[in-house]
Amino acid sequence: MGSKKEQEAMINNDYPVGKEPWSYQAKRFIYNRDNGAFMGRTASSWAKIWTFYIIFYACLAALFALCMLILYYTLDPRIPKYRLEDSLIGTSPGMGFRPMPNDSNSLSTLIWYRGTGKDDYKYWVDSIQKFLEDYRKPGSTPGRGANIQSCDFDIPVAPGKVCGVDVKSWYPCTFENFYSYHYQAPCIFIKLNRVYGWKPEYYNDVEALPDEMPTTLKEFIRGEANKSENYLKTVWVSCEGESPADVENLGPVHYLPRQGFPGFYFPYENSEGYLSPLVAVHLQRPKTGILINIECRAWAKNIIHNRKERRGSVHFELMID
């Protein structure tokens, strides 16, 4: 219980300085009856510090808003500030493909399915259909497709317009035909990544095609040149097996609607309703039961190919059980 003197001190809250019990110190910190302080500060002290922090954070918020306003006026919602050589993307566009694998590993590029039953290839068909939704329904794009026109090599794109991409007529690479997956002859859609303001430099001289270009593509380009020189204004596409064994296992390849991206889709300028041009690669008779490594390349004078960095090309694997 303690001495009588300590008991009297507990009753009167009269302790020697520095020897107060912790419970007394806590109560005294919360509220000090001697000077009316709450949590160590008087009412006037609390008022001063709250006033300071309100003014401080108000000035901080105003400074942040001013910086954002200045930044907003230096940016254009459609035109990137840094383009081509000044940007991280650079001047050589990469490529992409669809459908993409449904895999937790984002680096996976394997297209794999077994059999010819609808459930076997359903994911791949649905994935392509979702990707092509804006192409099949141009009205779903910004501007509701009002500025989309049908383009041709002989008809320049009108100012403020963009070229449409009609994927509905690319049989057998159509939804009604399940993109030919049920025939174990799947269609893979290839696209060129968007680079604002990039203009392709075409191979206008069929006698000066690069040595590394596939022979079949060279022959195709020469055939197109005989039809019209305007057809040479194309970013050409080739898809081949990466190794001799892959070339043999891949079999014949057909391209829809043609073997390249027509030049009238370039340059990309972020216009409303713009849809990237596509090439449907129909693998007509790939060998089943074996993994096939496939590389597709885009061909223009100013496209640099780098297999390691996947510049100017795209890689994927196919396996059909």
PDB file of C-alpha atoms in Angstrom:
ATOM      1  CA  MET A   1       0.000   0.000   0.000  1.00  0.00           C
ATOM      2  CA  GLY A   2       3.020   2.304   0.577  1.00  0.00           C
ATOM      3  CA  SER A   3       3.665   4.819   3.354  1.00  0.00           C
ATOM      4  CA  LYS A   4       1.094   7.284   4.667  1.00  0.00           C
ATOM      5  CA  LYS A   5       2.942  10.096   2.910  1.00  0.00           C
ATOM      6  CA  GLU A   6       2.744   8.288  -0.457  1.00  0.00           C
ATOM      7  CA  GLN A   7      -0.983   7.599   0.080  1.00  0.00           C
ATOM      8  CA  GLU A   8      -1.605  11.296   0.730  1.00  0.00           C
ATOM      9  CA  ALA A   9       0.382  12.179  -2.388  1.00  0.00           C
ATOM     10  CA  MET A  10      -1.791   9.816  -4.485  1.00  0.00           C
ATOM     11  CA  ILE A  11      -4.939  11.481  -3.145  1.00  0.00           C
ATOM     12  CA  ASN A  12      -3.703  15.037  -3.650  1.00  0.00           C
ATOM     13  CA  ASN A  13      -1.757  14.303  -6.849  1.00  0.00           C
ATOM     14  CA  ASP A  14       1.218  15.844  -5.107  1.00  0.00           C
ATOM     15  CA  TYR A  15       4.279  13.878  -6.172  1.00  0.00           C
ATOM     16  CA  PRO A  16       7.943  14.876  -6.091  1.00  0.00           C
ATOM     17  CA  VAL A  17       9.091  16.132  -9.489  1.00  0.00           C
ATOM     18  CA  GLY A  18      10.417  13.273 -11.644  1.00  0.00           C
ATOM     19  CA  LYS A  19       8.890  10.568  -9.460  1.00  0.00           C
ATOM     20  CA  GLU A  20       5.287  10.654 -10.686  1.00  0.00           C
ATOM     21  CA  PRO A  21       3.844   7.229 -11.628  1.00  0.00           C
ATOM     22  CA  TRP A  22       3.310   6.569 -15.379  1.00  0.00           C
ATOM     23  CA  SER A  23      -0.483   6.632 -15.032  1.00  0.00           C
ATOM     24  CA  TYR A  24      -0.319  10.092 -13.522  1.00  0.00           C
ATOM     25  CA  GLN A  25       2.050  11.298 -16.230  1.00  0.00           C
ATOM     26  CA  ALA A  26      -0.273   9.944 -18.960  1.00  0.00           C
ATOM     27  CA  LYS A  27      -3.311  11.682 -17.475  1.00  0.00           C
ATOM     28  CA  ARG A  28      -1.344  14.889 -17.051  1.00  0.00           C
ATOM     29  CA  PHE A  29      -0.219  14.695 -20.721  1.00  0.00           C
ATOM     30  CA  ILE A  30      -3.770  14.223 -21.957  1.00  0.00           C
ATOM     31  CA  TYR A  31      -5.058  17.105 -19.890  1.00  0.00           C
ATOM     32  CA  ASN A  32      -3.114  19.380 -17.565  1.00  0.00           C
ATOM     33  CA  ARG A  33      -5.439  21.129 -15.140  1.00  0.00           C
ATOM     34  CA  ASP A  34      -2.746  23.576 -14.081  1.00  0.00           C
ATOM     35  CA  ASN A  35      -2.468  25.366 -17.456  1.00  0.00           C
ATOM     36  CA  GLY A  36      -5.387  23.837 -19.394  1.00  0.00           C
ATOM     37  CA  ALA A  37      -3.039  22.105 -21.888  1.00  0.00           C
ATOM     38  CA  PHE A  38      -4.411  19.222 -23.971  1.00  0.00           C
ATOM     39  CA  MET A  39      -1.921  16.712 -25.390  1.00  0.00           C
ATOM     40  CA  GLY A  40       0.930  18.977 -24.367  1.00  0.00           C
ATOM     41  CA  ARG A  41      -0.454  22.134 -25.988  1.00  0.00           C
ATOM     42  CA  THR A  42      -2.768  24.903 -24.923  1.00  0.00           C
ATOM     43  CA  ALA A  43      -5.724  25.956 -27.062  1.00  0.00           C
ATOM     44  CA  SER A  44      -3.841  28.926 -28.497  1.00  0.00           C
ATOM     45  CA  SER A  45      -0.833  26.723 -29.311  1.00  0.00           C
ATOM     46  CA  TRP A  46      -3.058  24.213 -31.123  1.00  0.00           C
ATOM     47  CA  ALA A  47      -4.731  27.036 -33.051  1.00  0.00           C
ATOM     48  CA  LYS A  48      -1.364  28.421 -34.177  1.00  0.00           C
ATOM     49  CA  ILE A  49       0.025  25.081 -35.358  1.00  0.00           C
ATOM     50  CA  TRP A  50      -3.207  24.140 -37.200  1.00  0.00           C
ATOM     51  CA  THR A  51      -3.229  27.526 -38.903  1.00  0.00           C
ATOM     52  CA  PHE A  52       0.377  27.014 -39.990  1.00  0.00           C
ATOM     53  CA  TYR A  53      -0.233  23.561 -41.485  1.00  0.00           C
ATOM     54  CA  ILE A  54      -3.426  24.656 -43.256  1.00  0.00           C
ATOM     55  CA  ILE A  55      -1.593  27.538 -44.920  1.00  0.00           C
ATOM     56  CA  PHE A  56       1.463  25.341 -45.655  1.00  0.00           C
ATOM     57  CA  TYR A  57      -0.495  22.532 -47.360  1.00  0.00           C
ATOM     58  CA  ALA A  58      -2.741  25.013 -49.185  1.00  0.00           C
ATOM     59  CA  CYS A  59       0.367  26.658 -50.684  1.00  0.00           C
ATOM     60  CA  LEU A  60       1.800  23.209 -51.500  1.00  0.00           C
ATOM     61  CA  ALA A  61      -1.422  22.177 -53.268  1.00  0.00           C
ATOM     62  CA  ALA A  62      -1.525  25.467 -55.170  1.00  0.00           C
ATOM     63  CA  LEU A  63       2.091  25.003 -56.299  1.00  0.00           C
ATOM     64  CA  PHE A  64       1.345  21.440 -57.451  1.00  0.00           C
ATOM     65  CA  ALA A  65      -1.764  22.604 -59.338  1.00  0.00           C
ATOM     66  CA  LEU A  66       0.253  25.360 -61.016  1.00  0.00           C
ATOM     67  CA  CYS A  67       2.930  22.854 -62.127  1.00  0.00           C
ATOM     68  CA  MET A  68       0.276  20.492 -63.498  1.00  0.00           C
ATOM     69  CA  LEU A  69      -1.394  23.380 -65.337  1.00  0.00           C
ATOM     70  CA  ILE A  70       1.894  24.388 -66.952  1.00  0.00           C
ATOM     71  CA  LEU A  71       2.585  20.743 -67.871  1.00  0.00           C
ATOM     72  CA  TYR A  72      -0.913  20.387 -69.318  1.00  0.00           C
ATOM     73  CA  TYR A  73      -0.394  23.343 -71.644  1.00  0.00           C
ATOM     74  CA  THR A  74       2.899  21.911 -72.904  1.00  0.00           C
ATOM     75  CA  LEU A  75       1.316  18.584 -73.919  1.00  0.00           C
ATOM     76  CA  ASP A  76      -0.975  17.714 -76.782  1.00  0.00           C
ATOM     77  CA  PRO A  77      -3.523  14.924 -76.154  1.00  0.00           C
ATOM     78  CA  ARG A  78      -2.971  13.585 -79.691  1.00  0.00           C
ATOM     79  CA  ILE A  79       0.624  14.433 -80.543  1.00  0.00           C
ATOM     80  CA  PRO A  80       3.436  13.035 -78.352  1.00  0.00           C
ATOM     81  CA  LYS A  81       6.058  15.533 -77.278  1.00  0.00           C
ATOM     82  CA  TYR A  82       8.949  13.249 -78.207  1.00  0.00           C
ATOM     83  CA  ARG A  83       8.704  11.490 -81.553  1.00  0.00           C
ATOM     84  CA  LEU A  84      10.766   9.142 -83.698  1.00  0.00           C
ATOM     85  CA  GLU A  85      14.505   9.713 -82.997  1.00  0.00           C
ATOM     86  CA  ASP A  86      13.742  11.651 -79.801  1.00  0.00           C
ATOM     87  CA  SER A  87      11.435   8.992 -78.347  1.00  0.00           C
ATOM     88  CA  LEU A  88      12.152   5.749 -76.514  1.00  0.00           C
ATOM     89  CA  ILE A  89      10.315   3.820 -79.252  1.00  0.00           C
ATOM     90  CA  GLY A  90      12.675   5.030 -81.952  1.00  0.00           C
ATOM     91  CA  THR A  91      12.187   4.905 -85.707  1.00  0.00           C
ATOM     92  CA  SER A  92      11.904   1.163 -86.305  1.00  0.00           C
ATOM     93  CA  PRO A  93       8.491  -0.241 -85.331  1.00  0.00           C
ATOM     94  CA  GLY A  94       8.070  -3.663 -83.796  1.00  0.00           C
ATOM     95  CA  MET A  95       5.345  -6.174 -84.557  1.00  0.00           C
ATOM     96  CA  GLY A  96       2.630  -7.974 -82.656  1.00  0.00           C
ATOM     97  CA  PHE A  97       0.435 -11.012 -83.184  1.00  0.00           C
ATOM     98  CA  ARG A  98      -2.965 -12.295 -82.135  1.00  0.00           C
ATOM     99  CA  PRO A  99      -4.241 -14.449 -80.536  1.00  0.00           C
ATOM    100  CA  MET A 100      -2.055 -14.150 -77.454  1.00  0.00           C
ATOM    101  CA  PRO A 101      -1.715 -17.114 -75.078  1.00  0.00           C
ATOM    102  CA  ASN A 102      -3.790 -17.130 -71.908  1.00  0.00           C
ATOM    103  CA  ASP A 103      -0.820 -17.698 -69.644  1.00  0.00           C
ATOM    104  CA  SER A 104       0.282 -16.287 -66.309  1.00  0.00           C
ATOM    105  CA  ASN A 105       3.711 -15.896 -67.891  1.00  0.00           C
ATOM    106  CA  SER A 106       3.400 -12.698 -69.917  1.00  0.00           C
ATOM    107  CA  LEU A 107       6.424 -13.708 -72.011  1.00  0.00           C
ATOM    108  CA  SER A 108       4.725 -16.826 -73.354  1.00  0.00           C
ATOM    109  CA  THR A 109       4.216 -16.841 -77.126  1.00  0.00           C
ATOM    110  CA  LEU A 110       2.951 -20.403 -77.578  1.00  0.00           C
ATOM    111  CA  ILE A 111      -0.271 -21.045 -79.494  1.00  0.00           C
ATOM    112  CA  TRP A 112      -1.241 -24.568 -78.477  1.00  0.00           C
ATOM    113  CA  TYR A 113      -4.410 -26.590 -78.765  1.00  0.00           C
ATOM    114  CA  ARG A 114      -5.422 -30.170 -79.386  1.00  0.00           C
ATOM    115  CA  GLY A 115      -8.007 -31.844 -81.550  1.00  0.00           C
ATOM    116  CA  THR A 116     -10.740 -30.437 -83.745  1.00  0.00           C
ATOM    117  CA  GLY A 117     -13.541 -30.199 -81.185  1.00  0.00           C
ATOM    118  CA  LYS A 118     -15.030 -26.754 -80.622  1.00  0.00           C
ATOM    119  CA  ASP A 119     -13.993 -26.720 -76.969  1.00  0.00           C
ATOM    120  CA  ASP A 120     -10.395 -27.408 -78.001  1.00  0.00           C
ATOM    121  CA  TYR A 121      -9.953 -24.198 -79.983  1.00  0.00           C
ATOM    122  CA  LYS A 122     -12.703 -22.057 -78.424  1.00  0.00           C
ATOM    123  CA  TYR A 123     -10.297 -19.836 -76.447  1.00  0.00           C
ATOM    124  CA  TRP A 124      -8.255 -18.957 -79.542  1.00  0.00           C
ATOM    125  CA  VAL A 125     -11.280 -18.164 -81.686  1.00  0.00           C
ATOM    126  CA  ASP A 126     -12.864 -16.049 -78.929  1.00  0.00           C
ATOM    127  CA  SER A 127      -9.586 -14.235 -78.374  1.00  0.00           C
ATOM    128  CA  ILE A 128      -9.311 -13.297 -82.048  1.00  0.00           C
ATOM    129  CA  GLN A 129     -12.955 -12.282 -82.164  1.00  0.00           C
ATOM    130  CA  LYS A 130     -12.472  -9.944 -79.202  1.00  0.00           C
ATOM    131  CA  PHE A 131      -9.386  -8.421 -80.809  1.00  0.00           C
ATOM    132  CA  LEU A 132     -11.215  -7.855 -84.116  1.00  0.00           C
ATOM    133  CA  GLU A 133     -14.354  -6.391 -82.544  1.00  0.00           C
ATOM    134  CA  ASP A 134     -13.493  -2.804 -83.526  1.00  0.00           C
ATOM    135  CA  TYR A 135     -12.605  -3.969 -87.041  1.00  0.00           C
ATOM    136  CA  ARG A 136     -15.898  -5.808 -87.451  1.00  0.00           C
ATOM    137  CA  LYS A 137     -17.890  -2.898 -85.974  1.00  0.00           C
ATOM    138  CA  PRO A 138     -16.182   0.351 -87.023  1.00  0.00           C
ATOM    139  CA  GLY A 139     -18.930   2.359 -85.314  1.00  0.00           C
ATOM    140  CA  SER A 140     -17.553   1.264 -81.942  1.00  0.00           C
ATOM    141  CA  THR A 141     -14.364   3.307 -82.429  1.00  0.00           C
ATOM    142  CA  PRO A 142     -14.066   6.979 -81.332  1.00  0.00           C
ATOM    143  CA  GLY A 143     -16.002   9.148 -83.742  1.00  0.00           C
ATOM    144  CA  ARG A 144     -18.327   6.190 -84.418  1.00  0.00           C
ATOM    145  CA  GLY A 145     -16.542   5.434 -87.684  1.00  0.00           C
ATOM    146  CA  ALA A 146     -17.733   8.664 -89.295  1.00  0.00           C
ATOM    147  CA  ASN A 147     -14.277   9.476 -90.673  1.00  0.00           C
ATOM    148  CA  ILE A 148     -13.467   6.010 -92.038  1.00  0.00           C
ATOM    149  CA  GLN A 149     -13.202   5.659 -95.801  1.00  0.00           C
ATOM    150  CA  SER A 150     -12.406   2.841 -98.226  1.00  0.00           C
ATOM    151  CA  CYS A 151      -8.856   3.301 -99.470  1.00  0.00           C
ATOM    152  CA  ASP A 152      -6.954   2.173-102.521  1.00  0.00           C
ATOM    153  CA  PHE A 153      -3.449   2.687-103.874  1.00  0.00           C
ATOM    154  CA  ASP A 154      -4.847   4.985-106.544  1.00  0.00           C
ATOM    155  CA  ILE A 155      -7.107   6.965-104.194  1.00  0.00           C
ATOM    156  CA  PRO A 156      -5.368   9.196-101.627  1.00  0.00           C
ATOM    157  CA  VAL A 157      -6.797   9.465 -98.134  1.00  0.00           C
ATOM    158  CA  ALA A 158      -8.955  12.549 -97.747  1.00  0.00           C
ATOM    159  CA  PRO A 159      -7.911  15.102 -95.084  1.00  0.00           C
ATOM    160  CA  GLY A 160      -9.278  14.154 -91.681  1.00  0.00           C
ATOM    161  CA  LYS A 161     -10.134  10.634 -92.836  1.00  0.00           C
ATOM    162  CA  VAL A 162      -8.638   7.246 -92.006  1.00  0.00           C
ATOM    163  CA  CYS A 163      -8.608   4.004 -93.959  1.00  0.00           C
ATOM    164  CA  GLY A 164     -10.894   1.174 -92.973  1.00  0.00           C
ATOM    165  CA  VAL A 165      -9.852  -2.457 -92.582  1.00  0.00           C
ATOM    166  CA  ASP A 166     -12.438  -4.933 -93.881  1.00  0.00           C
ATOM    167  CA  VAL A 167     -11.718  -8.225 -92.118  1.00  0.00           C
ATOM    168  CA  LYS A 168     -15.110  -9.756 -92.931  1.00  0.00           C
ATOM    169  CA  SER A 169     -14.070 -10.856 -96.419  1.00  0.00           C
ATOM    170  CA  TRP A 170     -10.803 -12.559 -95.473  1.00  0.00           C
ATOM    171  CA  TYR A 171     -12.034 -16.121 -95.892  1.00  0.00           C
ATOM    172  CA  PRO A 172     -10.983 -18.596 -94.563  1.00  0.00           C
ATOM    173  CA  CYS A 173      -9.734 -16.308 -91.780  1.00  0.00           C
ATOM    174  CA  THR A 174     -13.237 -15.300 -90.661  1.00  0.00           C
ATOM    175  CA  PHE A 175     -15.289 -15.873 -87.537  1.00  0.00           C
ATOM    176  CA  GLU A 176     -17.889 -17.839 -89.493  1.00  0.00           C
ATOM    177  CA  ASN A 177     -15.107 -20.273 -90.413  1.00  0.00           C
ATOM    178  CA  PHE A 178     -13.677 -20.301 -86.852  1.00  0.00           C
ATOM    179  CA  TYR A 179     -10.530 -18.741 -88.334  1.00  0.00           C
ATOM    180  CA  SER A 180      -9.787 -22.228 -89.721  1.00  0.00           C
ATOM    181  CA  TYR A 181      -8.747 -23.577 -86.317  1.00  0.00           C
ATOM    182  CA  HIS A 182     -11.140 -26.514 -86.638  1.00  0.00           C
ATOM    183  CA  TYR A 183      -9.207 -27.594 -89.737  1.00  0.00           C
ATOM    184  CA  GLN A 184      -5.924 -27.474 -87.799  1.00  0.00           C
ATOM    185  CA  ALA A 185      -4.858 -24.756 -90.227  1.00  0.00           C
ATOM    186  CA  PRO A 186      -5.027 -21.694 -87.943  1.00  0.00           C
ATOM    187  CA  CYS A 187      -4.990 -18.025 -88.897  1.00  0.00           C
ATOM    188  CA  ILE A 188      -2.629 -15.707 -87.027  1.00  0.00           C
ATOM    189  CA  PHE A 189      -3.171 -11.948 -87.278  1.00  0.00           C
ATOM    190  CA  ILE A 190      -0.043  -9.810 -87.604  1.00  0.00           C
ATOM    191  CA  LYS A 191       0.111  -6.075 -86.953  1.00  0.00           C
ATOM    192  CA  LEU A 192       2.758  -3.371 -87.077  1.00  0.00           C
ATOM    193  CA  ASN A 193       3.127  -1.424 -83.834  1.00  0.00           C
ATOM    194  CA  ARG A 194       2.113   2.214 -84.012  1.00  0.00           C
ATOM    195  CA  VAL A 195       4.865   4.824 -84.142  1.00  0.00           C
ATOM    196  CA  TYR A 196       3.566   8.380 -84.412  1.00  0.00           C
ATOM    197  CA  GLY A 197       4.672  10.105 -87.595  1.00  0.00           C
ATOM    198  CA  TRP A 198       6.637   7.149 -88.939  1.00  0.00           C
ATOM    199  CA  LYS A 199       6.720   6.907 -92.750  1.00  0.00           C
ATOM    200  CA  PRO A 200       7.982   3.733 -94.413  1.00  0.00           C
ATOM    201  CA  GLU A 201      10.683   3.906 -97.041  1.00  0.00           C
ATOM    202  CA  TYR A 202       9.505   1.488 -99.727  1.00  0.00           C
ATOM    203  CA  TYR A 203      11.467  -0.897-101.898  1.00  0.00           C
ATOM    204  CA  ASN A 204      10.649   0.853-105.170  1.00  0.00           C
ATOM    205  CA  ASP A 205      13.375  -0.932-107.145  1.00  0.00           C
ATOM    206  CA  VAL A 206      12.625  -4.641-107.489  1.00  0.00           C
ATOM    207  CA  GLU A 207      16.232  -5.235-108.556  1.00  0.00           C
ATOM    208  CA  ALA A 208      17.578  -3.827-105.284  1.00  0.00           C
ATOM    209  CA  LEU A 209      15.748  -6.006-102.780  1.00  0.00           C
ATOM    210  CA  PRO A 210      17.829  -7.053 -99.740  1.00  0.00           C
ATOM    211  CA  ASP A 211      19.692 -10.368 -99.897  1.00  0.00           C
ATOM    212  CA  GLU A 212      18.170 -11.593 -96.617  1.00  0.00           C
ATOM    213  CA  MET A 213      14.613 -11.165 -97.922  1.00  0.00           C
ATOM    214  CA  PRO A 214      12.943 -14.555 -98.603  1.00  0.00           C
ATOM    215  CA  THR A 215      13.027 -15.606-102.243  1.00  0.00           C
ATOM    216  CA  THR A 216       9.279 -16.224-102.320  1.00  0.00           C
ATOM    217  CA  LEU A 217       8.619 -12.670-101.162  1.00  0.00           C
ATOM    218  CA  LYS A 218      10.990 -11.244-103.777  1.00  0.00           C
ATOM    219  CA  GLU A 219       9.089 -13.113-106.489  1.00  0.00           C
ATOM    220  CA  PHE A 220       5.776 -11.874-105.133  1.00  0.00           C
ATOM    221  CA  ILE A 221       7.002  -8.243-105.083  1.00  0.00           C
ATOM    222  CA  ARG A 222       8.165  -8.483-108.694  1.00  0.00           C
ATOM    223  CA  GLY A 223       4.765  -9.855-109.666  1.00  0.00           C
ATOM    224  CA  GLU A 224       3.005  -6.969-107.911  1.00  0.00           C
ATOM    225  CA  ALA A 225       5.277  -4.449-109.625  1.00  0.00           C
ATOM    226  CA  ASN A 226       4.188  -5.825-113.010  1.00  0.00           C
ATOM    227  CA  LYS A 227       0.575  -5.062-112.087  1.00  0.00           C
ATOM    228  CA  SER A 228       1.155  -1.522-110.825  1.00  0.00           C
ATOM    229  CA  GLU A 229       4.112   0.448-109.487  1.00  0.00           C
ATOM    230  CA  ASN A 230       1.800   1.835-106.801  1.00  0.00           C
ATOM    231  CA  TYR A 231       1.625  -1.646-105.282  1.00  0.00           C
ATOM    232  CA  LEU A 232       5.262  -1.279-104.294  1.00  0.00           C
ATOM    233  CA  LYS A 233       4.185   1.285-101.687  1.00  0.00           C
ATOM    234  CA  THR A 234       3.782  -1.522 -99.178  1.00  0.00           C
ATOM    235  CA  VAL A 235       5.439  -2.635 -95.967  1.00  0.00           C
ATOM    236  CA  TRP A 236       5.918  -6.279 -96.904  1.00  0.00           C
ATOM    237  CA  VAL A 237       5.459  -9.212 -94.521  1.00  0.00           C
ATOM    238  CA  SER A 238       7.061 -12.645 -94.500  1.00  0.00           C
ATOM    239  CA  CYS A 239       6.539 -15.517 -92.042  1.00  0.00           C
ATOM    240  CA  GLU A 240       8.926 -18.456 -91.944  1.00  0.00           C
ATOM    241  CA  GLY A 241      10.130 -21.193 -89.655  1.00  0.00           C
ATOM    242  CA  GLU A 242      13.184 -20.133 -87.695  1.00  0.00           C
ATOM    243  CA  SER A 243      15.217 -23.285 -88.369  1.00  0.00           C
ATOM    244  CA  PRO A 244      15.335 -25.608 -91.408  1.00  0.00           C
ATOM    245  CA  ALA A 245      13.226 -28.125 -89.462  1.00  0.00           C
ATOM    246  CA  ASP A 246      10.686 -25.406 -88.625  1.00  0.00           C
ATOM    247  CA  VAL A 247      10.531 -24.376 -92.291  1.00  0.00           C
ATOM    248  CA  GLU A 248       9.712 -27.937 -93.284  1.00  0.00           C
ATOM    249  CA  ASN A 249       7.148 -28.427 -90.515  1.00  0.00           C
ATOM    250  CA  LEU A 250       5.405 -25.094 -91.110  1.00  0.00           C
ATOM    251  CA  GLY A 251       4.163 -25.918 -94.599  1.00  0.00           C
ATOM    252  CA  PRO A 252       2.632 -23.427 -97.058  1.00  0.00           C
ATOM    253  CA  VAL A 253       1.608 -19.966 -95.830  1.00  0.00           C
ATOM    254  CA  HIS A 254      -1.084 -17.736 -97.324  1.00  0.00           C
ATOM    255  CA  TYR A 255      -1.493 -14.016 -96.559  1.00  0.00           C
ATOM    256  CA  LEU A 256      -4.778 -12.094 -96.464  1.00  0.00           C
ATOM    257  CA  PRO A 257      -5.799  -9.686 -97.898  1.00  0.00           C
ATOM    258  CA  ARG A 258      -2.251  -9.333 -99.314  1.00  0.00           C
ATOM    259  CA  GLN A 259       1.311  -9.957 -98.192  1.00  0.00           C
ATOM    260  CA  GLY A 260       1.939  -6.629 -96.519  1.00  0.00           C
ATOM    261  CA  PHE A 261       0.590  -3.402 -95.030  1.00  0.00           C
ATOM    262  CA  PRO A 262      -0.500  -0.924 -97.741  1.00  0.00           C
ATOM    263  CA  GLY A 263       1.236   2.438 -97.619  1.00  0.00           C
ATOM    264  CA  PHE A 264      -1.976   4.440 -97.438  1.00  0.00           C
ATOM    265  CA  TYR A 265      -2.285   3.494 -93.736  1.00  0.00           C
ATOM    266  CA  PHE A 266       0.840   5.523 -92.945  1.00  0.00           C
ATOM    267  CA  PRO A 267       1.804   7.725 -91.246  1.00  0.00           C
ATOM    268  CA  TYR A 268      -0.062   7.070 -88.018  1.00  0.00           C
ATOM    269  CA  GLU A 269      -1.180  10.409 -86.548  1.00  0.00           C
ATOM    270  CA  ASN A 270      -3.547   9.302 -83.767  1.00  0.00           C
ATOM    271  CA  SER A 271      -6.635  10.278 -85.759  1.00  0.00           C
ATOM    272  CA  GLU A 272     -10.052   9.304 -84.474  1.00  0.00           C
ATOM    273  CA  GLY A 273     -11.194   5.943 -85.747  1.00  0.00           C
ATOM    274  CA  TYR A 274      -7.741   4.820 -86.874  1.00  0.00           C
ATOM    275  CA  LEU A 275      -7.273   1.055 -86.895  1.00  0.00           C
ATOM    276  CA  SER A 276      -3.880  -0.543 -87.422  1.00  0.00           C
ATOM    277  CA  PRO A 277      -3.623  -2.480 -90.706  1.00  0.00           C
ATOM    278  CA  LEU A 278      -3.555  -6.258 -90.327  1.00  0.00           C
ATOM    279  CA  VAL A 279      -2.288  -9.239 -92.244  1.00  0.00           C
ATOM    280  CA  ALA A 280      -3.978 -12.587 -91.641  1.00  0.00           C
ATOM    281  CA  VAL A 281      -1.380 -15.340 -91.919  1.00  0.00           C
ATOM    282  CA  HIS A 282      -3.104 -18.597 -92.844  1.00  0.00           C
ATOM    283  CA  LEU A 283      -0.945 -21.595 -91.963  1.00  0.00           C
ATOM    284  CA  GLN A 284      -2.453 -24.043 -94.413  1.00  0.00           C
ATOM    285  CA  ARG A 285      -0.827 -27.379 -93.468  1.00  0.00           C
ATOM    286  CA  PRO A 286       1.376 -27.125 -90.379  1.00  0.00           C
ATOM    287  CA  LYS A 287       2.652 -30.439 -89.073  1.00  0.00           C
ATOM    288  CA  THR A 288       0.822 -31.594 -85.951  1.00  0.00           C
ATOM    289  CA  GLY A 289       2.311 -33.053 -82.793  1.00  0.00           C
ATOM    290  CA  ILE A 290       5.473 -30.955 -82.982  1.00  0.00           C
ATOM    291  CA  LEU A 291       6.519 -27.490 -81.775  1.00  0.00           C
ATOM    292  CA  ILE A 292       7.113 -25.043 -84.637  1.00  0.00           C
ATOM    293  CA  ASN A 293       9.042 -21.794 -84.094  1.00  0.00           C
ATOM    294  CA  ILE A 294       7.807 -19.043 -86.421  1.00  0.00           C
ATOM    295  CA  GLU A 295       9.185 -15.585 -87.134  1.00  0.00           C
ATOM    296  CA  CYS A 296       7.338 -12.895 -89.073  1.00  0.00           C
ATOM    297  CA  ARG A 297       9.200  -9.867 -90.412  1.00  0.00           C
ATOM    298  CA  ALA A 298       8.142  -6.501 -91.760  1.00  0.00           C
ATOM    299  CA  TRP A 299      10.124  -5.215 -94.751  1.00  0.00           C
ATOM    300  CA  ALA A 300      10.869  -1.571 -95.521  1.00  0.00           C
ATOM    301  CA  LYS A 301      14.162   0.231 -96.033  1.00  0.00           C
ATOM    302  CA  ASN A 302      13.914   1.993 -92.662  1.00  0.00           C
ATOM    303  CA  ILE A 303      12.899  -1.081 -90.638  1.00  0.00           C
ATOM    304  CA  ILE A 304      15.823  -2.576 -88.734  1.00  0.00           C
ATOM    305  CA  HIS A 305      15.698  -6.272 -87.914  1.00  0.00           C
ATOM    306  CA  ASN A 306      17.079  -7.430 -84.592  1.00  0.00           C
ATOM    307  CA  ARG A 307      15.959 -10.901 -83.528  1.00  0.00           C
ATOM    308  CA  LYS A 308      17.271 -10.510 -79.981  1.00  0.00           C
ATOM    309  CA  GLU A 309      15.405  -7.249 -79.345  1.00  0.00           C
ATOM    310  CA  ARG A 310      12.472  -8.242 -81.615  1.00  0.00           C
ATOM    311  CA  ARG A 311      12.795  -5.108 -83.692  1.00  0.00           C
ATOM    312  CA  GLY A 312      10.996  -5.274 -87.018  1.00  0.00           C
ATOM    313  CA  SER A 313       9.809  -8.808 -86.308  1.00  0.00           C
ATOM    314  CA  VAL A 314       7.689 -10.978 -84.044  1.00  0.00           C
ATOM    315  CA  HIS A 315       8.215 -14.532 -82.828  1.00  0.00           C
ATOM    316  CA  PHE A 316       5.674 -17.107 -81.731  1.00  0.00           C
ATOM    317  CA  GLU A 317       5.390 -20.877 -81.476  1.00  0.00           C
ATOM    318  CA  LEU A 318       2.655 -23.176 -82.732  1.00  0.00           C
ATOM    319  CA  MET A 319       1.821 -26.657 -81.527  1.00  0.00           C
ATOM    320  CA  ILE A 320      -1.239 -28.606 -82.591  1.00  0.00           C
ATOM    321  CA  ASP A 321      -1.788 -32.009 -80.961  1.00  0.00           C
TER     322      ASP A 321
END
